[in-house]
Tab-separated table of C-alpha atoms in Angstrom:
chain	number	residue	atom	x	y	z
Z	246	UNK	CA	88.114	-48.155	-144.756
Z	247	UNK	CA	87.043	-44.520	-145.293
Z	248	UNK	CA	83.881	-44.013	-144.585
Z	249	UNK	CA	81.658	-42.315	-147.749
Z	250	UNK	CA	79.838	-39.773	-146.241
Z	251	UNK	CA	80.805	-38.550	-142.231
Z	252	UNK	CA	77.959	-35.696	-141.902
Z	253	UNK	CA	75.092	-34.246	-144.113
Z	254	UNK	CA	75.438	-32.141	-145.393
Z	255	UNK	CA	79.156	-32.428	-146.203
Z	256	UNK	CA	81.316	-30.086	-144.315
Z	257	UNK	CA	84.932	-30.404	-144.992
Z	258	UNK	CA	87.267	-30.905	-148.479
Z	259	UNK	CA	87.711	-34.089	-149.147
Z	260	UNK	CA	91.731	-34.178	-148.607
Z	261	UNK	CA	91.062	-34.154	-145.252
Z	262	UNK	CA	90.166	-37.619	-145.070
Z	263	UNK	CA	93.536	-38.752	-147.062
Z	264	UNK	CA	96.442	-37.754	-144.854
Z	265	UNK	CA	99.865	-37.825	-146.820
Z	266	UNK	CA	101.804	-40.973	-146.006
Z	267	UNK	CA	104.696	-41.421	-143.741
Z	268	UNK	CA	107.643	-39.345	-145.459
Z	269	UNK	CA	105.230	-37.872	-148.045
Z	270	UNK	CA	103.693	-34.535	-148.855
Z	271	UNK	CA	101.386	-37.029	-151.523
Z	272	UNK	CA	97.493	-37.818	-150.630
Z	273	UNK	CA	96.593	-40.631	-152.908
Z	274	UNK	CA	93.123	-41.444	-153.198
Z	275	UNK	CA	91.411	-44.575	-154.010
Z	276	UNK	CA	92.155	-46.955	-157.091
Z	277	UNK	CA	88.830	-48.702	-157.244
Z	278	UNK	CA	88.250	-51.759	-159.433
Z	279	UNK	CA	90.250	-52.185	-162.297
Z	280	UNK	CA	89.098	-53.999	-165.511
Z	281	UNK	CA	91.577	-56.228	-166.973
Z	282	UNK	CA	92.431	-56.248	-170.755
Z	283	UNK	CA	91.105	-59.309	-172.689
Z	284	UNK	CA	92.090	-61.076	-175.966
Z	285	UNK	CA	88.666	-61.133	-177.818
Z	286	UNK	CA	88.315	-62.139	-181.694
Z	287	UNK	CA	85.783	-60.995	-183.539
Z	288	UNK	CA	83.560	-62.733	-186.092
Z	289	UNK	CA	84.529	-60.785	-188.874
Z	290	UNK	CA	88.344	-61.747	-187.595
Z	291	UNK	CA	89.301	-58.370	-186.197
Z	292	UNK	CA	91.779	-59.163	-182.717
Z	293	UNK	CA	92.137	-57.112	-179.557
Z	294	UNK	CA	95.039	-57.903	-178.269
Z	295	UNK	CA	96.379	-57.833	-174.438
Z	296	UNK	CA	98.489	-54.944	-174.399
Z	297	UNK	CA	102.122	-55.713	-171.684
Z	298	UNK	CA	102.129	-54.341	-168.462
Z	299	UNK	CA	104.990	-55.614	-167.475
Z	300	UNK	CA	107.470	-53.848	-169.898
Z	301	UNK	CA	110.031	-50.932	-168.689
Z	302	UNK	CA	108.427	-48.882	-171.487
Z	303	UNK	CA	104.987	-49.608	-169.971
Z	304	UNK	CA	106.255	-49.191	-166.022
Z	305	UNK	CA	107.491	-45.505	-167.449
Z	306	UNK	CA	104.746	-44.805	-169.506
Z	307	UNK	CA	102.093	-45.378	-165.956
Z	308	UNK	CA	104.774	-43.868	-163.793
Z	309	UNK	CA	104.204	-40.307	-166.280
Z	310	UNK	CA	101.035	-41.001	-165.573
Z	311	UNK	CA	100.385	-41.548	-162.109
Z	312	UNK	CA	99.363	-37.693	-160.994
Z	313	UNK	CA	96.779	-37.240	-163.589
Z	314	UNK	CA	95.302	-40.784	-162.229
Z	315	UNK	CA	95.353	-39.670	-159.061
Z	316	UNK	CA	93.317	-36.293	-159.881
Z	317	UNK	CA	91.059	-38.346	-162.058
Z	318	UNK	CA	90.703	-41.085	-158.591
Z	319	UNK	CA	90.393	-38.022	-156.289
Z	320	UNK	CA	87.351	-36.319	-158.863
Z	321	UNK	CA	85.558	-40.255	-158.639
Z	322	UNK	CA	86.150	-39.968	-154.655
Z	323	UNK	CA	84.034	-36.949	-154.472
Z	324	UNK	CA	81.608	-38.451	-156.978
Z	325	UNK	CA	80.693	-41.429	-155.061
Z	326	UNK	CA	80.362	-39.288	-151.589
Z	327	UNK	CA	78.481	-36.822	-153.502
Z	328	UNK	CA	76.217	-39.677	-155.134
Z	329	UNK	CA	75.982	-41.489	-151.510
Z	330	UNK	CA	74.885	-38.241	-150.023
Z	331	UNK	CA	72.271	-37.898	-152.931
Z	332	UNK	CA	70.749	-40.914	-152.292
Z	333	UNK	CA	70.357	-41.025	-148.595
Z	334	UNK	CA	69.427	-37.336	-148.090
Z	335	UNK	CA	68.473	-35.242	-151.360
Z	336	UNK	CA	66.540	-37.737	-153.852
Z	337	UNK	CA	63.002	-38.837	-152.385
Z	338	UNK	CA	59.512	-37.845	-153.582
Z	339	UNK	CA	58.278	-34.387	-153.172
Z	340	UNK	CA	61.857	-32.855	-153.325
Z	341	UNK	CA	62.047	-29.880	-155.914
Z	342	UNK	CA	64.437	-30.917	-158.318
Z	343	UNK	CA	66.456	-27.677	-158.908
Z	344	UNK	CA	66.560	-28.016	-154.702
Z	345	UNK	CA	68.219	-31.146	-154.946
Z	346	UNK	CA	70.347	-29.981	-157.876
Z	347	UNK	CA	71.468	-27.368	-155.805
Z	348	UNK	CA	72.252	-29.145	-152.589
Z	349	UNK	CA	73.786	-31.634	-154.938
Z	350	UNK	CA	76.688	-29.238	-156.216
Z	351	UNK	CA	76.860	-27.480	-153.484
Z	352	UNK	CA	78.343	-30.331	-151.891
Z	353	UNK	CA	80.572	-31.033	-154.749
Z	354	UNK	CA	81.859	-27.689	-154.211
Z	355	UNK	CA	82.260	-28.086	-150.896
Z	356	UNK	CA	84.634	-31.519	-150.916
Z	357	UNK	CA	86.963	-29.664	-153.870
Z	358	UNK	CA	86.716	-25.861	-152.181
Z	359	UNK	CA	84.744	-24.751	-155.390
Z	360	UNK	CA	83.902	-21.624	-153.712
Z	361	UNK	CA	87.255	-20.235	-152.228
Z	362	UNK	CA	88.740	-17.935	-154.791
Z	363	UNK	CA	88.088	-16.297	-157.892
Z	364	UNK	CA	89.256	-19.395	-159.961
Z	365	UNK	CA	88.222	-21.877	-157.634
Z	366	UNK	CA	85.726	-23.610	-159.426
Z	367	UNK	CA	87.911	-23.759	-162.587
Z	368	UNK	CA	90.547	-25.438	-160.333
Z	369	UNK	CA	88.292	-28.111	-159.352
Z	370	UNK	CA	83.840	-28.440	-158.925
Z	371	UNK	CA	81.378	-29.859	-160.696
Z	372	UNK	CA	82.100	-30.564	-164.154
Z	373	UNK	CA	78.975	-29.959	-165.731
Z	374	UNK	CA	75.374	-28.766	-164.929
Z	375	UNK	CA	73.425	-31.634	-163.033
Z	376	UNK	CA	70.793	-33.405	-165.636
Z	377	UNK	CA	68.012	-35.118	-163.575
Z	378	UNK	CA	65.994	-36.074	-166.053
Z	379	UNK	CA	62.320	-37.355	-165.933
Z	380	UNK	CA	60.200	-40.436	-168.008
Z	381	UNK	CA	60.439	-40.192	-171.427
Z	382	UNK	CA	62.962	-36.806	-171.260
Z	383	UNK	CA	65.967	-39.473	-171.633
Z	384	UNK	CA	68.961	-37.085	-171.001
Z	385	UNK	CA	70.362	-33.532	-170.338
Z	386	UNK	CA	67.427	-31.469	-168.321
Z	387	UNK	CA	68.503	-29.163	-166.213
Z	388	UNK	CA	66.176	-26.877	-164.209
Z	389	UNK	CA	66.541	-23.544	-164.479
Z	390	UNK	CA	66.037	-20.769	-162.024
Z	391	UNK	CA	62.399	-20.904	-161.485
Z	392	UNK	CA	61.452	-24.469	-162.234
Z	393	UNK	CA	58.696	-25.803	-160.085
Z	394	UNK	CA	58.892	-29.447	-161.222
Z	395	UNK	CA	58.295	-31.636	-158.094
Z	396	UNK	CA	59.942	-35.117	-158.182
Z	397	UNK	CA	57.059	-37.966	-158.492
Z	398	UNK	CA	57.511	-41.592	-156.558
Z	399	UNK	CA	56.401	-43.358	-160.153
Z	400	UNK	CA	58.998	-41.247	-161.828
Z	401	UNK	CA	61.966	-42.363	-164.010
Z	402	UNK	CA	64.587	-40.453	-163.158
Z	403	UNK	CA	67.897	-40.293	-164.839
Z	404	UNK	CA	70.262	-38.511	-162.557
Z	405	UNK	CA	74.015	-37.129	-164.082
Z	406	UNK	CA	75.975	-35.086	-162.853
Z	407	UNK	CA	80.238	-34.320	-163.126
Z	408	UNK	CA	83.163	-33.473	-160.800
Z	409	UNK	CA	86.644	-32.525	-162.007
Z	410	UNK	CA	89.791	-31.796	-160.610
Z	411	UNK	CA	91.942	-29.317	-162.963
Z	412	UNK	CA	89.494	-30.404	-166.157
Z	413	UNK	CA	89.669	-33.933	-165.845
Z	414	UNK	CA	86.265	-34.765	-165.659
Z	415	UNK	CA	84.722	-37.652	-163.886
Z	416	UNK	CA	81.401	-38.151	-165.415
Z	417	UNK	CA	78.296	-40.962	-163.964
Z	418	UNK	CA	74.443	-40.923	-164.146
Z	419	UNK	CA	72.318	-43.392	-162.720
Z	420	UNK	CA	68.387	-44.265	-162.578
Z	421	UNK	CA	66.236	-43.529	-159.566
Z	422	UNK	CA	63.179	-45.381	-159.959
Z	423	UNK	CA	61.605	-46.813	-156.689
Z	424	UNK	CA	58.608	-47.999	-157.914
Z	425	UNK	CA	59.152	-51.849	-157.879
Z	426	UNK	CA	57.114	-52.097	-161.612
Z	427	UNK	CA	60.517	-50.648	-163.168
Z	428	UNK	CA	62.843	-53.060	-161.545
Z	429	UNK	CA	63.358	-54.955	-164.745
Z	430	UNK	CA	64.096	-51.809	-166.211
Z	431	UNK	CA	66.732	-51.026	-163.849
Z	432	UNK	CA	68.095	-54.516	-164.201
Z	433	UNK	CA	68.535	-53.756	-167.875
Z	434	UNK	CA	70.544	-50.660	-167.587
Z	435	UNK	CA	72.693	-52.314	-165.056
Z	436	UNK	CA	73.425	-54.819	-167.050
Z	437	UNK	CA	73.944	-53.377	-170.617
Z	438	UNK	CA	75.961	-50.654	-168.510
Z	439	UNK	CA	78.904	-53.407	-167.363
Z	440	UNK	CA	78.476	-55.289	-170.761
Z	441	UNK	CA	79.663	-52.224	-172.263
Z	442	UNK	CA	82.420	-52.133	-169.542
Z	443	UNK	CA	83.730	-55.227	-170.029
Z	444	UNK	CA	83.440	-54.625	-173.886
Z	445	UNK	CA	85.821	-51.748	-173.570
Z	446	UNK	CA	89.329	-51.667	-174.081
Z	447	UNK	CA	92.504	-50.047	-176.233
Z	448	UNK	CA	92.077	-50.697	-179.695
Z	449	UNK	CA	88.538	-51.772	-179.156
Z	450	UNK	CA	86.118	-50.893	-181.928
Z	451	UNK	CA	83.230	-48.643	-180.456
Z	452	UNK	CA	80.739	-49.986	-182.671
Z	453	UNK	CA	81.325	-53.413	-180.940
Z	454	UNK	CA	80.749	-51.482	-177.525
Z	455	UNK	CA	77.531	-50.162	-178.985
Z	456	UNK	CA	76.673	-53.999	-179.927
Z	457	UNK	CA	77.224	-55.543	-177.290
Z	458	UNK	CA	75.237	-52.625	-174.817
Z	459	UNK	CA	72.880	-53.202	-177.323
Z	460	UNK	CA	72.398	-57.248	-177.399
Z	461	UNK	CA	71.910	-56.979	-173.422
Z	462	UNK	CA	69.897	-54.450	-173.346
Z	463	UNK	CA	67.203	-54.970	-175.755
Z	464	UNK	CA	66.940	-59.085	-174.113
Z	465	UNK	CA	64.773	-57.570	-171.536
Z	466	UNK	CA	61.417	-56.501	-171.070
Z	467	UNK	CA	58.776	-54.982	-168.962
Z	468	UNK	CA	55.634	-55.210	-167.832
Z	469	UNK	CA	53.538	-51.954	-167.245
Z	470	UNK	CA	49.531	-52.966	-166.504
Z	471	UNK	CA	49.301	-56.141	-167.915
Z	472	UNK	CA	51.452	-54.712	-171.078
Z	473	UNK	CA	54.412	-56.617	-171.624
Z	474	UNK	CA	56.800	-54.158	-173.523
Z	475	UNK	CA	60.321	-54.850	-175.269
Z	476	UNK	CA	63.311	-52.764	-173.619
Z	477	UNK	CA	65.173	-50.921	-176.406
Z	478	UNK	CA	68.104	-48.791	-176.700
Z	479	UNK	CA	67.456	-44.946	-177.485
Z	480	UNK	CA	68.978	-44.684	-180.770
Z	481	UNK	CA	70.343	-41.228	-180.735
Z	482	UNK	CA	71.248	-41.037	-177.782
Z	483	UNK	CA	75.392	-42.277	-177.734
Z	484	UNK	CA	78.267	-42.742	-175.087
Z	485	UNK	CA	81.093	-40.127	-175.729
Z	486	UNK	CA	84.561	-39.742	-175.130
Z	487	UNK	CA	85.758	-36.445	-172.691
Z	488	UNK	CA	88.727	-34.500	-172.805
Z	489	UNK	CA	90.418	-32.368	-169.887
Z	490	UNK	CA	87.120	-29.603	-169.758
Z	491	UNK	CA	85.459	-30.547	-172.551
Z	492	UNK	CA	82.378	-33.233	-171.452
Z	493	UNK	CA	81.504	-33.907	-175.344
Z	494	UNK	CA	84.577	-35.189	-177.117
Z	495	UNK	CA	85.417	-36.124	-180.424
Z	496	UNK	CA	84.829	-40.154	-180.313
Z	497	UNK	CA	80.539	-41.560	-179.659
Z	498	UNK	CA	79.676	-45.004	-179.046
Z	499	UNK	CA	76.444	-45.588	-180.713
């Protein structure tokens, strides 16, 4: 196994750890977990069907495919180091947050060589300014140059931030909150997060992705002193489809 993160902070490109297999000039980076296609009927009788894998037409159609997969696997490789590094070294109380922010594309840049060349971080980089934002802010602050804020341990924070690899964009937030109060809160997200996950699919509706995030979701509560509060959704706030360098795309889930 390939170790996540082998120094802080991160000092080589990341297709150093993928040498080219015997024969090959081709690095091929990590699949991950793959989420199987299910047959689901809805109660209005709409049908998602499985769609065959196992047809020539299919075989050619992944085979086509197979280098943009691999850009969009080697963009999620750098993401999770990047996120790993995060997490053990950058997010913890007191921290700045456009100092983390920083550190926290810089090392982006460093694992796709970002900074080599006049149209190196079109190439490949981060793919979109790092949002790390706090409480009841629920998405999309960035600190500018200047920003003082401080990061709090009773904080919410939402961390997102992007890497790409010629536009593709590989795009994941997550919650830091350490204070043990907002566990259940955590436990939500989590949870709505691989509802929606396992919701997904081709030819899926996206207003049945929406439901079902929703349904999990909102089963939860909280309590905050003595208050026992309802977990809800924010209702403007939508999941969106992303095209090769464009983060906002077209389709929302809502």
């Amino acid at each position: 196994d390939v170790s996540l993160v082998d120094m802080y902070p991160p000092k080589d490109p990341i297709y150093k750890y993928f040498p080219p297999g015997p024969g090959s000039n081709k690095r091929l980076y990590p699949m991950g977990k793959e989420q199987p296609y299910q047959r689901r009927q809805y109660s209005d009788g709409y049908i998602v069907d499985v769609h065959d894998r196992s047809t020539a037409e299919a075989r050619e159609r992944e085979r086509l495919a197979s280098g943009m997969h691999n850009k969009v696997r080697k963009a999620a490789e750098v993401h999770r180091r990047v996120r790993k590094y995060a997490l053990d070294q950058l997010i913890k109380p007191g921290v700045r947050l456009i100092d983390m922010c920083e550190q926290l594309e810089n090392a982006t840049r460093t694992y796709l060589e970002a900074d080599k060349g006049p149209y190196a971080g079109v190439k490949a980089g981060i793919g979109f300014p790092t949002g790390c934002s706090l409480n009841n802010c629920a998405a999309h602050y960035t600190p500018n140059p200047g920003d003082k804020t401080v990061l709090k341990y009773n904080d919410v924070m939402k961390l997102d931030f992007g890497t790409h690899v010629d536009g593709l964009i590989v795009d994941s937030a997550f919650t830091w909150a350490p204070d043990p109060r907002y566990q259940s809160l955590l436990a939500a997200v989590k949870a709505a997060t691989l509802a929606g996950i396992d919701a997904a699919g081709i030819d899926v509706r996206l207003s049945d992705v929406g439901e079902a995030i929703q349904e999990v979701m909102e089963s939860y509560e909280v309590v905050l002193d003595g208050k026992t509060y309802p977990i809800q959704c924010v209702r403007n706030l939508q999941g969106h489809s992303i095209r090769p360098y464009q983060i906002h795309a077209g389709k929302s889930v809502p």
